[in-house]
Amino acid sequence: MKSSSLLHLLAPSLVLFLISSFAVGQSFQRTIHHGPPAPDVVAADVNQDRKIDLLTPQTDEEGEGLIFLNHGDGTFPVEGSQPISNIGFPATRVVVADFNGDGITDYVMESCSSGGLSIILFAGDGTGAFNQANGADRHFPPLASSCTNAMSAIIIANDKLPSILVSSLDTFMTIFRNDGTGRFRQQQDVFGAHGAIFTGSSVGDFNGDHRQDIAAISTNPSGGPEQVVIFSQNPDGSFQPPRTVFSLNATLQFTQAVDFNGNQTDDLVVPFFGGPDKRAGVIALTNVGPGKFRSKILLADPFYTLAGQKATAIHSQARHDESRGRDDDSQGKHDEIRGILAPFSPEPSTGDSVFAFFPAQGDSWGKPIYFDVPNGTGAQAVAVVDFNRDGRPDFAGVDDNNELLVFLNTTTKDTCAFPNHIGVRICSPDSDSDSGDTSRTAKIHASANGGALPIIGMKAFIDDKLVFESDMNTLDASVPVGAGRHVLTVSASDRNGKVYQSRVGFHVR
């Protein structure tokens, strides 16, 4: 199947929206790709050009993986996307690593068939193409009942190449051991408490011993709170019994190893739903070392009752190595931008899905700010990376409505900070001020807060004449005006059509 029949690319929304309540705002430009349903998204350089690309597994009948090749500026056009596999069954997860030691990115895809869960290795050739040649492929026997659960790459002690960790709604997790050539001949099972079911696994060094441990969700089939547990890896590659670091009477989704503050320590985020008040949320587990965590439950507004499977953290050190040290206005003043991104949804047919950002505020987290997924039916996963190498963290996410959304960070020193209250904030021009600009240009910077609902559009009027509009919740424009006094009115609307408004007077020389 040709990629042109799979996808079409909507024009980039020439809009910016804010994610931070700091003195300096944070804005993004959104682009939407349409295609078959994709429950996961992974960022990696698949063709050795030092540009971070995107991979998504497809849950349609073809069971394809789809690659979006980055042009280097963070754009992923239709002509740069292509199928990278066709396994004949729905594909549900993908993980990337150099599995055969040739220095080129490979990937493993998780697939669902009538027999259960299988995983398949595809070797990369450095051009963005993948194949199963030269014995690099391996079809494993079907595992347990889940076809949508977590998969990770893991380094076992004394091994040089990554193996594959799978959790599949069973009483153990499975590690398919890499024999050093990209073949996976040995199966290592990791057990926990008798009868406990393990799901949502991820990998990180959680106790600072430079060995990769396993985080997972432990569920008792008889009921009771679900637990976040850690399996610490021993020097011989075996694993210690699970240690509980958090419990909650809710449905916990996937664990995800992240770094909240760029200190090279693995923290954890876990989305959840179905708690006592039915609100969706995310658990922030900050690693205070060694192997100890400080927990914080972050709740979405009551409107959001469902959580997607994979959350992540965002901060300025998400930039890749090539961007470090660049001298531009994104450096320095934005280095402290950090927070948590999580996918949430309301009850079906009651509103759009969102990506929620909880901004870091010292050792705690602020109220969520929502990024709308137009016509979204179930935001599932989000990945953070610097796509255009400007030192600012961008992100991409997938939704059940067959959309891949890419958000490029477009923050400048003039970006308007998001208001703490519901309504519109105008940062520029100042009320009743002299613009001081002899070019007779009104530089407009505004933002809006819709509370529980995302802002989906803003309009700027000068002297009651529409001069600029955006599709989300920040607005930045330079508009020519005549000399004299003028009135700027900025309005914003939410998904339900409620309109908020603010106005200022200003002078132009």
Short mmCIF file of N, CA and C in Angstrom, two decimals, residues 65-121:
data_model
loop_
_atom_site.label_atom_id
_atom_site.label_comp_id
_atom_site.label_asym_id
_atom_site.label_seq_id
_atom_site.Cartn_x
_atom_site.Cartn_y
_atom_site.Cartn_z
N GLY A 65 4.16 -0.60 10.14
CA GLY A 65 4.77 0.50 10.84
C GLY A 65 4.90 1.64 9.85
N LEU A 66 4.80 2.85 10.32
CA LEU A 66 4.89 3.99 9.43
C LEU A 66 5.97 4.92 9.93
N ILE A 67 6.81 5.40 9.02
CA ILE A 67 7.90 6.29 9.39
C ILE A 67 7.64 7.67 8.81
N PHE A 68 7.88 8.70 9.61
CA PHE A 68 7.79 10.08 9.17
C PHE A 68 9.21 10.65 9.20
N LEU A 69 9.77 10.92 8.02
CA LEU A 69 11.14 11.41 7.94
C LEU A 69 11.17 12.92 8.15
N ASN A 70 11.98 13.34 9.08
CA ASN A 70 12.11 14.75 9.46
C ASN A 70 12.98 15.48 8.44
N HIS A 71 12.49 16.60 7.93
CA HIS A 71 13.28 17.40 7.01
C HIS A 71 14.37 18.20 7.71
N GLY A 72 14.40 18.17 9.03
CA GLY A 72 15.41 18.88 9.79
C GLY A 72 14.88 20.12 10.47
N ASP A 73 13.75 20.64 9.96
CA ASP A 73 13.13 21.80 10.57
C ASP A 73 11.90 21.41 11.38
N GLY A 74 11.74 20.11 11.62
CA GLY A 74 10.60 19.64 12.40
C GLY A 74 9.35 19.42 11.59
N THR A 75 9.45 19.44 10.25
CA THR A 75 8.30 19.15 9.41
C THR A 75 8.39 17.72 8.92
N PHE A 76 7.21 17.09 8.78
CA PHE A 76 7.12 15.68 8.40
C PHE A 76 6.08 15.57 7.28
N PRO A 77 6.43 15.96 6.04
CA PRO A 77 5.43 15.99 4.98
C PRO A 77 5.06 14.61 4.49
N VAL A 78 3.97 14.54 3.74
CA VAL A 78 3.47 13.26 3.23
C VAL A 78 4.53 12.53 2.43
N GLU A 79 5.25 13.25 1.58
CA GLU A 79 6.22 12.57 0.74
C GLU A 79 7.39 12.03 1.53
N GLY A 80 7.51 12.41 2.81
CA GLY A 80 8.58 11.88 3.65
C GLY A 80 8.13 10.75 4.52
N SER A 81 6.88 10.27 4.35
CA SER A 81 6.38 9.17 5.16
C SER A 81 6.23 7.93 4.30
N GLN A 82 6.45 6.77 4.90
CA GLN A 82 6.40 5.54 4.13
C GLN A 82 6.19 4.36 5.06
N PRO A 83 5.51 3.32 4.56
CA PRO A 83 5.40 2.09 5.36
C PRO A 83 6.77 1.47 5.53
N ILE A 84 7.03 0.91 6.71
CA ILE A 84 8.33 0.28 6.95
C ILE A 84 8.19 -1.20 7.25
N SER A 85 6.97 -1.71 7.23
CA SER A 85 6.76 -3.15 7.41
C SER A 85 5.33 -3.48 7.03
N ASN A 86 5.08 -4.74 6.83
CA ASN A 86 3.71 -5.22 6.60
C ASN A 86 3.65 -6.64 7.12
N ILE A 87 3.11 -6.78 8.32
CA ILE A 87 3.16 -8.08 8.99
C ILE A 87 1.83 -8.81 8.94
N GLY A 88 0.78 -8.16 8.41
CA GLY A 88 -0.48 -8.84 8.20
C GLY A 88 -1.39 -8.90 9.41
N PHE A 89 -0.94 -8.40 10.54
CA PHE A 89 -1.76 -8.36 11.75
C PHE A 89 -1.62 -6.97 12.37
N PRO A 90 -2.60 -6.54 13.16
CA PRO A 90 -2.49 -5.21 13.79
C PRO A 90 -1.22 -5.07 14.61
N ALA A 91 -0.51 -3.97 14.41
CA ALA A 91 0.70 -3.67 15.17
C ALA A 91 0.36 -2.70 16.29
N THR A 92 0.86 -2.95 17.50
CA THR A 92 0.41 -2.18 18.65
C THR A 92 1.51 -1.41 19.36
N ARG A 93 2.74 -1.86 19.34
CA ARG A 93 3.85 -1.17 20.00
C ARG A 93 5.09 -1.27 19.12
N VAL A 94 5.99 -0.30 19.30
CA VAL A 94 7.26 -0.34 18.59
C VAL A 94 8.33 0.21 19.53
N VAL A 95 9.52 -0.39 19.49
CA VAL A 95 10.65 0.09 20.28
C VAL A 95 11.87 0.09 19.38
N VAL A 96 12.71 1.13 19.49
CA VAL A 96 13.87 1.26 18.62
C VAL A 96 15.15 1.15 19.43
N ALA A 97 16.16 0.57 18.82
CA ALA A 97 17.50 0.45 19.41
C ALA A 97 18.39 -0.18 18.35
N ASP A 98 19.70 -0.22 18.61
CA ASP A 98 20.62 -0.96 17.75
C ASP A 98 20.71 -2.37 18.30
N PHE A 99 19.89 -3.26 17.78
CA PHE A 99 19.80 -4.61 18.32
C PHE A 99 20.87 -5.55 17.78
N ASN A 100 21.48 -5.23 16.63
CA ASN A 100 22.46 -6.15 16.07
C ASN A 100 23.89 -5.60 16.07
N GLY A 101 24.10 -4.43 16.69
CA GLY A 101 25.44 -3.93 16.91
C GLY A 101 26.14 -3.33 15.72
N ASP A 102 25.40 -2.96 14.67
CA ASP A 102 26.04 -2.38 13.49
C ASP A 102 26.02 -0.86 13.50
N GLY A 103 25.56 -0.26 14.60
CA GLY A 103 25.51 1.19 14.72
C GLY A 103 24.33 1.84 14.04
N ILE A 104 23.39 1.06 13.53
CA ILE A 104 22.22 1.56 12.81
C ILE A 104 20.96 1.22 13.60
N THR A 105 20.02 2.14 13.61
CA THR A 105 18.78 1.94 14.35
C THR A 105 17.96 0.80 13.76
N ASP A 106 17.55 -0.14 14.60
CA ASP A 106 16.60 -1.20 14.26
C ASP A 106 15.32 -0.95 15.04
N TYR A 107 14.30 -1.74 14.77
CA TYR A 107 13.11 -1.64 15.61
C TYR A 107 12.45 -3.00 15.78
N VAL A 108 11.78 -3.14 16.90
CA VAL A 108 10.98 -4.32 17.18
C VAL A 108 9.53 -3.89 17.25
N MET A 109 8.68 -4.61 16.58
CA MET A 109 7.25 -4.30 16.57
C MET A 109 6.48 -5.40 17.29
N GLU A 110 5.49 -4.98 18.04
CA GLU A 110 4.59 -5.89 18.74
C GLU A 110 3.34 -6.06 17.89
N SER A 111 2.89 -7.29 17.70
CA SER A 111 1.77 -7.56 16.81
C SER A 111 0.75 -8.47 17.48
N CYS A 112 -0.51 -8.31 17.05
CA CYS A 112 -1.59 -9.10 17.60
C CYS A 112 -2.18 -10.00 16.52
N SER A 113 -2.24 -11.29 16.79
CA SER A 113 -2.87 -12.23 15.87
C SER A 113 -3.87 -13.07 16.63
N SER A 114 -4.49 -13.99 15.94
CA SER A 114 -5.50 -14.84 16.60
C SER A 114 -4.89 -15.68 17.71
N GLY A 115 -3.58 -15.90 17.65
CA GLY A 115 -2.93 -16.70 18.67
C GLY A 115 -2.44 -15.92 19.87
N GLY A 116 -2.53 -14.60 19.80
CA GLY A 116 -2.06 -13.78 20.91
C GLY A 116 -1.00 -12.80 20.47
N LEU A 117 -0.07 -12.50 21.35
CA LEU A 117 0.94 -11.48 21.12
C LEU A 117 2.21 -12.08 20.52
N SER A 118 2.75 -11.41 19.50
CA SER A 118 4.04 -11.78 18.92
C SER A 118 4.88 -10.53 18.76
N ILE A 119 6.21 -10.69 18.70
CA ILE A 119 7.09 -9.55 18.44
C ILE A 119 8.03 -9.92 17.31
N ILE A 120 8.38 -8.92 16.47
CA ILE A 120 9.15 -9.15 15.27
C ILE A 120 10.24 -8.08 15.18
N LEU A 121 11.46 -8.50 14.88
CA LEU A 121 12.59 -7.59 14.74
C LEU A 121 12.81 -7.24 13.28
#
